[in-house]
């Protein structure tokens, strides 16, 4: 049973660039949530996708956007990258919005 | 803000039980207590959750006080691989779109 997968594992970008991160949910799951984890901090909620729509959003600017595909996989897009966007980006999947969330290994983004 | 309070760090000898406390004095009757752990630079791993009764699975036991204002996660025979940051999280039963709110967690060091 495949767990949550994310790609790429590591990414280096420069300020002002755009980045796309990808997530495939655990088999049977239909809901994807994205979190940002800065060094030394706990994960912070970015947004959640269910039925291909953004259902809830945390305190992140519009530079952060996402998408969910019919196969439930999801993308996180960040435009106009800032140095402060350097972080571990985590994807979590669940069956519906009430269920236990299971996390992927994360994508480490470094902005230079 | 996180609704839980945890000690910042703890040590445990290998092979001994690790008892990680969590205070959630403002918890309501329809909120679960969830535990996750995060091994360095990996995604958080779900451990266990409970509402009122004590719970046990292959990873750990969760003991919730009768007034539900605190709980303890017990790793019965800690190994070096249990060294991680442990997060205690309160989450509504019918959480809908409510995201997980992570605090700073407890850094558990298992010592040989």
GROMACS .gro file of C-alpha atoms in nm:
model
  224
    1UNK     CA    1   0.000   0.000   0.000
    2UNK     CA    2   0.174   0.314  -0.123
    3UNK     CA    3   0.191   0.596   0.122
    4UNK     CA    4   0.194   0.966   0.045
    5UNK     CA    5   0.461   1.056  -0.208
    6UNK     CA    6   0.606   1.397  -0.291
    7UNK     CA    7   0.835   1.525  -0.563
    8UNK     CA    8   1.094   1.652  -0.591
    9UNK     CA    9   1.275   1.574  -0.265
   10UNK     CA   10   1.498   1.879  -0.288
   11UNK     CA   11   1.482   2.197  -0.492
   12UNK     CA   12   1.696   2.508  -0.519
   13UNK     CA   13   1.553   2.829  -0.667
   14UNK     CA   14   1.647   3.196  -0.675
   15UNK     CA   15   1.444   3.490  -0.555
   16UNK     CA   16   1.162   3.590  -0.789
   17UNK     CA   17   1.131   3.250  -0.951
   18UNK     CA   18   0.827   3.024  -0.942
   19UNK     CA   19   0.811   2.667  -0.815
   20UNK     CA   20   0.569   2.374  -0.840
   21UNK     CA   21   0.565   2.092  -0.587
   22UNK     CA   22   0.372   1.770  -0.636
   23UNK     CA   23   0.193   1.527  -0.407
   24UNK     CA   24   0.027   1.190  -0.460
   25UNK     CA   25  -0.204   1.089  -0.175
   26UNK     CA   26  -0.213   0.756   0.003
   27UNK     CA   27  -0.415   0.497  -0.185
   28UNK     CA   28  -0.788   0.549  -0.120
   29UNK     CA   29  -0.749   0.904   0.011
   30UNK     CA   30  -0.927   1.196  -0.155
   31UNK     CA   31  -0.821   1.499   0.052
   32UNK     CA   32  -0.484   1.673   0.041
   33UNK     CA   33  -0.351   1.933   0.284
   34UNK     CA   34  -0.029   2.130   0.245
   35UNK     CA   35   0.193   2.256   0.527
   36UNK     CA   36   0.508   2.468   0.543
   37UNK     CA   37   0.772   2.394   0.804
   38UNK     CA   38   1.046   2.649   0.862
   39UNK     CA   39   1.364   2.536   1.033
   40UNK     CA   40   1.309   2.473   1.403
   41UNK     CA   41   0.934   2.530   1.386
   42UNK     CA   42   0.627   2.306   1.371
   43UNK     CA   43   0.441   2.268   1.041
   44UNK     CA   44   0.207   2.555   0.948
   45UNK     CA   45  -0.111   2.491   0.748
   46UNK     CA   46  -0.121   2.642   0.398
   47UNK     CA   47  -0.444   2.503   0.245
   48UNK     CA   48  -0.657   2.194   0.194
   49UNK     CA   49  -0.807   2.048  -0.123
   50UNK     CA   50  -1.111   1.825  -0.144
   51UNK     CA   51  -1.318   1.747  -0.455
   52UNK     CA   52  -1.075   1.959  -0.658
   53UNK     CA   53  -1.157   2.274  -0.462
   54UNK     CA   54  -0.968   2.470  -0.198
   55UNK     CA   55  -1.172   2.415   0.118
   56UNK     CA   56  -0.967   2.594   0.383
   57UNK     CA   57  -0.672   2.827   0.378
   58UNK     CA   58  -0.419   2.929   0.637
   59UNK     CA   59  -0.250   3.267   0.674
   60UNK     CA   60  -0.046   3.258   0.354
   61UNK     CA   61  -0.038   3.517   0.074
   62UNK     CA   62  -0.189   3.469  -0.270
   63UNK     CA   63   0.156   3.384  -0.403
   64UNK     CA   64   0.078   3.038  -0.270
   65UNK     CA   65  -0.175   2.856  -0.485
   66UNK     CA   66  -0.270   2.499  -0.549
   67UNK     CA   67  -0.463   2.255  -0.754
   68UNK     CA   68  -0.613   1.912  -0.712
   69UNK     CA   69  -0.657   1.676  -1.005
   70UNK     CA   70  -0.936   1.423  -1.066
   71UNK     CA   71  -0.704   1.142  -0.948
   72UNK     CA   72  -0.674   1.334  -0.614
   73UNK     CA   73  -0.309   1.424  -0.664
   74UNK     CA   74  -0.220   1.785  -0.592
   75UNK     CA   75   0.024   2.061  -0.676
   76UNK     CA   76   0.146   2.354  -0.469
   77UNK     CA   77   0.265   2.658  -0.664
   78UNK     CA   78   0.461   2.945  -0.518
   79UNK     CA   79   0.522   3.258  -0.727
   80UNK     CA   80   0.775   3.536  -0.679
   81UNK     CA   81   0.984   3.337  -0.436
   82UNK     CA   82   1.130   3.510  -0.132
   83UNK     CA   83   1.421   3.401   0.083
   84UNK     CA   84   1.169   3.337   0.361
   85UNK     CA   85   0.995   3.074   0.152
   86UNK     CA   86   1.286   2.839   0.220
   87UNK     CA   87   1.131   2.553   0.414
   88UNK     CA   88   1.022   2.192   0.416
   89UNK     CA   89   0.689   2.163   0.235
   90UNK     CA   90   0.472   1.880   0.356
   91UNK     CA   91   0.172   1.717   0.198
   92UNK     CA   92  -0.079   1.518   0.403
   93UNK     CA   93  -0.365   1.306   0.276
   94UNK     CA   94  -0.683   1.177   0.436
   95UNK     CA   95  -1.012   1.013   0.346
   96UNK     CA   96  -1.244   1.309   0.363
   97UNK     CA   97  -1.177   1.620   0.566
   98UNK     CA   98  -1.243   1.459   0.907
   99UNK     CA   99  -1.006   1.166   0.887
  100UNK     CA  100  -0.656   1.119   1.025
  101UNK     CA  101  -0.395   1.291   0.808
  102UNK     CA  102  -0.092   1.098   0.688
  103UNK     CA  103   0.214   1.291   0.579
  104UNK     CA  104   0.457   1.249   0.296
  105UNK     CA  105   0.835   1.284   0.328
  106UNK     CA  106   0.830   1.649   0.222
  107UNK     CA  107   1.008   1.865  -0.033
  108UNK     CA  108   1.300   2.076   0.089
  109UNK     CA  109   1.294   2.412  -0.092
  110UNK     CA  110   1.592   2.643  -0.072
  111UNK     CA  111   1.561   2.996  -0.211
  112UNK     CA  112   1.889   3.175  -0.278
  113UNK     CA  113  -0.214   2.893   1.838
  114UNK     CA  114  -0.165   2.538   1.963
  115UNK     CA  115  -0.406   2.436   2.240
  116UNK     CA  116  -0.149   2.206   2.402
  117UNK     CA  117   0.156   2.248   2.624
  118UNK     CA  118   0.449   2.006   2.614
  119UNK     CA  119   0.794   2.007   2.774
  120UNK     CA  120   1.054   2.118   2.520
  121UNK     CA  121   1.281   1.819   2.568
  122UNK     CA  122   1.317   1.485   2.744
  123UNK     CA  123   1.576   1.209   2.767
  124UNK     CA  124   1.508   0.837   2.796
  125UNK     CA  125   1.741   0.540   2.833
  126UNK     CA  126   1.722   0.283   2.557
  127UNK     CA  127   1.496  -0.008   2.652
  128UNK     CA  128   1.307   0.191   2.913
  129UNK     CA  129   0.957   0.330   2.878
  130UNK     CA  130   0.933   0.686   2.748
  131UNK     CA  131   0.644   0.882   2.900
  132UNK     CA  132   0.568   1.205   2.716
  133UNK     CA  133   0.319   1.439   2.887
  134UNK     CA  134   0.081   1.685   2.725
  135UNK     CA  135  -0.141   1.944   2.886
  136UNK     CA  136  -0.465   2.039   2.707
  137UNK     CA  137  -0.663   2.202   2.985
  138UNK     CA  138  -0.906   2.382   2.750
  139UNK     CA  139  -1.002   2.072   2.553
  140UNK     CA  140  -1.373   2.033   2.480
  141UNK     CA  141  -1.578   1.715   2.488
  142UNK     CA  142  -1.578   1.674   2.112
  143UNK     CA  143  -1.204   1.706   2.055
  144UNK     CA  144  -0.957   1.426   1.996
  145UNK     CA  145  -0.603   1.416   2.126
  146UNK     CA  146  -0.364   1.325   1.842
  147UNK     CA  147   0.003   1.237   1.860
  148UNK     CA  148   0.251   1.263   1.574
  149UNK     CA  149   0.627   1.239   1.572
  150UNK     CA  150   0.886   1.378   1.334
  151UNK     CA  151   1.224   1.223   1.289
  152UNK     CA  152   1.484   1.472   1.168
  153UNK     CA  153   1.394   1.624   0.828
  154UNK     CA  154   1.123   1.367   0.757
  155UNK     CA  155   0.746   1.414   0.738
  156UNK     CA  156   0.544   1.379   1.061
  157UNK     CA  157   0.437   1.023   1.138
  158UNK     CA  158   0.095   0.952   1.286
  159UNK     CA  159   0.120   0.758   1.612
  160UNK     CA  160  -0.216   0.738   1.784
  161UNK     CA  161  -0.526   0.933   1.882
  162UNK     CA  162  -0.801   0.910   2.142
  163UNK     CA  163  -1.112   1.081   2.271
  164UNK     CA  164  -1.187   0.962   2.626
  165UNK     CA  165  -1.063   0.608   2.667
  166UNK     CA  166  -0.705   0.495   2.679
  167UNK     CA  167  -0.580   0.363   2.347
  168UNK     CA  168  -0.303   0.122   2.246
  169UNK     CA  169  -0.160   0.023   1.911
  170UNK     CA  170   0.158  -0.138   1.785
  171UNK     CA  171   0.354   0.184   1.832
  172UNK     CA  172   0.240   0.330   2.162
  173UNK     CA  173  -0.020   0.372   2.434
  174UNK     CA  174  -0.219   0.686   2.503
  175UNK     CA  175  -0.339   0.753   2.855
  176UNK     CA  176  -0.598   1.032   2.891
  177UNK     CA  177  -0.689   1.158   3.237
  178UNK     CA  178  -1.049   1.130   3.348
  179UNK     CA  179  -1.102   1.507   3.326
  180UNK     CA  180  -0.935   1.497   2.980
  181UNK     CA  181  -0.715   1.796   3.065
  182UNK     CA  182  -0.392   1.607   3.011
  183UNK     CA  183  -0.257   1.294   2.849
  184UNK     CA  184   0.057   1.084   2.832
  185UNK     CA  185   0.204   0.906   2.533
  186UNK     CA  186   0.392   0.593   2.636
  187UNK     CA  187   0.655   0.422   2.421
  188UNK     CA  188   0.696   0.098   2.618
  189UNK     CA  189   1.053   0.007   2.516
  190UNK     CA  190   1.225   0.306   2.361
  191UNK     CA  191   1.492   0.248   2.098
  192UNK     CA  192   1.740   0.486   1.938
  193UNK     CA  193   1.505   0.507   1.638
  194UNK     CA  194   1.241   0.667   1.861
  195UNK     CA  195   1.455   0.981   1.889
  196UNK     CA  196   1.230   1.248   1.737
  197UNK     CA  197   1.011   1.553   1.804
  198UNK     CA  198   0.673   1.443   1.940
  199UNK     CA  199   0.369   1.662   1.880
  200UNK     CA  200   0.048   1.650   2.082
  201UNK     CA  201  -0.245   1.805   1.891
  202UNK     CA  202  -0.609   1.867   1.979
  203UNK     CA  203  -0.853   1.832   1.689
  204UNK     CA  204  -1.234   1.843   1.668
  205UNK     CA  205  -1.413   1.510   1.616
  206UNK     CA  206  -1.606   1.650   1.322
  207UNK     CA  207  -1.310   1.849   1.207
  208UNK     CA  208  -1.437   1.932   0.863
  209UNK     CA  209  -1.173   2.154   0.716
  210UNK     CA  210  -1.000   2.225   1.047
  211UNK     CA  211  -0.627   2.186   0.994
  212UNK     CA  212  -0.379   2.032   1.235
  213UNK     CA  213  -0.224   2.301   1.455
  214UNK     CA  214   0.128   2.206   1.557
  215UNK     CA  215   0.306   2.354   1.857
  216UNK     CA  216   0.677   2.316   1.925
  217UNK     CA  217   0.648   1.959   2.051
  218UNK     CA  218   0.882   1.763   2.278
  219UNK     CA  219   1.225   1.663   2.154
  220UNK     CA  220   1.282   1.310   2.285
  221UNK     CA  221   1.639   1.186   2.292
  222UNK     CA  222   1.682   0.812   2.349
  223UNK     CA  223   2.024   0.744   2.494
  224UNK     CA  224   2.214   0.416   2.462
   0.00000   0.00000   0.00000
